PDB file of C-alpha atoms in Angstrom:
ATOM      1  CA  MET A  81      50.408 -62.045 -17.230  1.00 48.00           C
ATOM      2  CA  SER A  82      51.980 -58.643 -16.814  1.00 60.00           C
ATOM      3  CA  VAL A  83      50.566 -55.559 -18.439  1.00 60.00           C
ATOM      4  CA  SER A  84      52.976 -53.420 -20.429  1.00 71.00           C
ATOM      5  CA  LYS A  85      53.223 -49.692 -19.809  1.00 74.00           C
ATOM      6  CA  GLU A  86      51.909 -49.035 -23.332  1.00 70.00           C
ATOM      7  CA  ARG A  87      48.847 -51.217 -22.731  1.00 66.00           C
ATOM      8  CA  LYS A  88      48.168 -49.534 -19.386  1.00 68.00           C
ATOM      9  CA  ASN A  89      48.374 -46.153 -21.099  1.00 71.00           C
ATOM     10  CA  LEU A  90      46.007 -47.341 -23.817  1.00 69.00           C
ATOM     11  CA  LEU A  91      43.497 -48.548 -21.248  1.00 67.00           C
ATOM     12  CA  VAL A  92      43.671 -45.201 -19.427  1.00 69.00           C
ATOM     13  CA  LEU A  93      43.006 -43.420 -22.729  1.00 67.00           C
ATOM     14  CA  VAL A  94      40.030 -45.679 -23.434  1.00 65.00           C
ATOM     15  CA  ASP A  95      38.652 -45.022 -19.951  1.00 64.00           C
ATOM     16  CA  GLU A  96      39.169 -41.264 -20.226  1.00 64.00           C
ATOM     17  CA  ALA A  97      37.602 -41.147 -23.682  1.00 59.00           C
ATOM     18  CA  LEU A  98      34.505 -42.960 -22.477  1.00 55.00           C
ATOM     19  CA  PHE A  99      34.260 -40.716 -19.423  1.00 56.00           C
ATOM     20  CA  SER A 100      34.931 -37.476 -21.315  1.00 54.00           C
ATOM     21  CA  PHE A 101      32.425 -38.116 -24.056  1.00 50.00           C
ATOM     22  CA  ASN A 102      29.904 -39.722 -21.681  1.00 48.00           C
ATOM     23  CA  LYS A 103      29.445 -42.551 -24.143  1.00 47.00           C
ATOM     24  CA  ALA A 104      28.238 -45.893 -22.886  1.00 48.00           C
ATOM     25  CA  TRP A 105      29.778 -47.845 -25.756  1.00 49.00           C
ATOM     26  CA  PHE A 106      32.065 -47.439 -28.710  1.00 51.00           C
ATOM     27  CA  ASP A 107      33.412 -49.884 -31.266  1.00 57.00           C
ATOM     28  CA  ILE A 108      37.006 -50.753 -31.988  1.00 60.00           C
ATOM     29  CA  SER A 109      37.168 -52.500 -35.344  1.00 58.00           C
ATOM     30  CA  THR A 110      39.707 -54.077 -37.646  1.00 56.00           C
ATOM     31  CA  GLU A 111      39.234 -51.108 -39.946  1.00 61.00           C
ATOM     32  CA  GLU A 112      41.272 -49.083 -37.446  1.00 65.00           C
ATOM     33  CA  PHE A 113      43.263 -51.740 -35.575  1.00 65.00           C
ATOM     34  CA  SER A 114      44.677 -55.142 -36.420  1.00 68.00           C
ATOM     35  CA  ARG A 115      42.986 -58.266 -35.072  1.00 68.00           C
ATOM     36  CA  GLU A 116      46.019 -58.834 -32.815  1.00 74.00           C
ATOM     37  CA  GLU A 117      45.711 -55.346 -31.338  1.00 72.00           C
ATOM     38  CA  ILE A 118      42.018 -55.889 -30.675  1.00 67.00           C
ATOM     39  CA  MET A 119      42.702 -59.240 -28.992  1.00 71.00           C
ATOM     40  CA  ASP A 120      45.514 -57.709 -26.910  1.00 73.00           C
ATOM     41  CA  LEU A 121      43.232 -54.918 -25.738  1.00 69.00           C
ATOM     42  CA  TYR A 122      40.414 -57.398 -25.095  1.00 67.00           C
ATOM     43  CA  ASN A 123      42.690 -59.553 -22.934  1.00 72.00           C
ATOM     44  CA  LEU A 124      43.890 -56.491 -21.037  1.00 69.00           C
ATOM     45  CA  ILE A 125      40.306 -55.430 -20.372  1.00 65.00           C
ATOM     46  CA  LEU A 126      39.470 -58.945 -19.153  1.00 66.00           C
ATOM     47  CA  GLU A 127      42.488 -58.796 -16.861  1.00 68.00           C
ATOM     48  CA  THR A 128      41.579 -55.466 -15.285  1.00 62.00           C
ATOM     49  CA  GLY A 129      37.841 -56.085 -15.075  1.00 60.00           C
ATOM     50  CA  ASN A 130      37.097 -52.350 -15.342  1.00 58.00           C
ATOM     51  CA  PHE A 131      34.919 -52.560 -18.423  1.00 57.00           C
ATOM     52  CA  LYS A 132      32.000 -54.388 -19.911  1.00 55.00           C
ATOM     53  CA  LYS A 133      33.332 -56.161 -22.939  1.00 49.00           C
ATOM     54  CA  THR A 134      32.206 -58.174 -25.935  1.00 50.00           C
ATOM     55  CA  ILE A 135      33.814 -59.288 -29.149  1.00 47.00           C
ATOM     56  CA  ARG A 136      31.689 -60.046 -32.159  1.00 50.00           C
ATOM     57  CA  THR A 137      32.406 -60.801 -35.785  1.00 46.00           C
ATOM     58  CA  LYS A 138      30.716 -59.246 -38.767  1.00 47.00           C
ATOM     59  CA  SER A 139      30.197 -62.096 -41.205  1.00 47.00           C
ATOM     60  CA  LYS A 140      30.153 -59.960 -44.344  1.00 48.00           C
ATOM     61  CA  LYS A 141      33.675 -58.609 -43.926  1.00 54.00           C
ATOM     62  CA  LYS A 142      34.976 -61.140 -41.390  1.00 51.00           C
ATOM     63  CA  ALA A 143      35.972 -58.091 -39.366  1.00 51.00           C
ATOM     64  CA  TYR A 144      36.402 -58.220 -35.626  1.00 50.00           C
ATOM     65  CA  TYR A 145      34.734 -55.608 -33.483  1.00 52.00           C
ATOM     66  CA  MET A 146      35.056 -54.977 -29.780  1.00 56.00           C
ATOM     67  CA  LYS A 147      32.462 -53.000 -27.901  1.00 59.00           C
ATOM     68  CA  VAL A 148      33.920 -51.407 -24.804  1.00 59.00           C
ATOM     69  CA  GLY A 149      31.859 -49.685 -22.152  1.00 57.00           C
ATOM     70  CA  ARG A 150      32.244 -48.449 -18.611  1.00 54.00           C
ATOM     71  CA  LYS A 151      30.552 -50.619 -15.988  1.00 57.00           C
ATOM     72  CA  ASP A 152      29.061 -47.511 -14.374  1.00 57.00           C
ATOM     73  CA  ALA A 153      27.677 -46.148 -17.663  1.00 45.00           C
TER      74      ALA A 153
END
């Protein structure tokens, strides 16, 4: 599976944001992104292996959330 330039850029932005703000974790939710976008980003993160990653659902809203964190955080 090849990684598009846009997805690589997005991953770099995620990495830089985590590094810049010195945050161990942040949530990406369906309130801001579509489920497909979250799954795409999740698969990209799995592919690169640079991040800790989890996906969980919130039963009340059936919203998808992805927690992303740096491995060295």
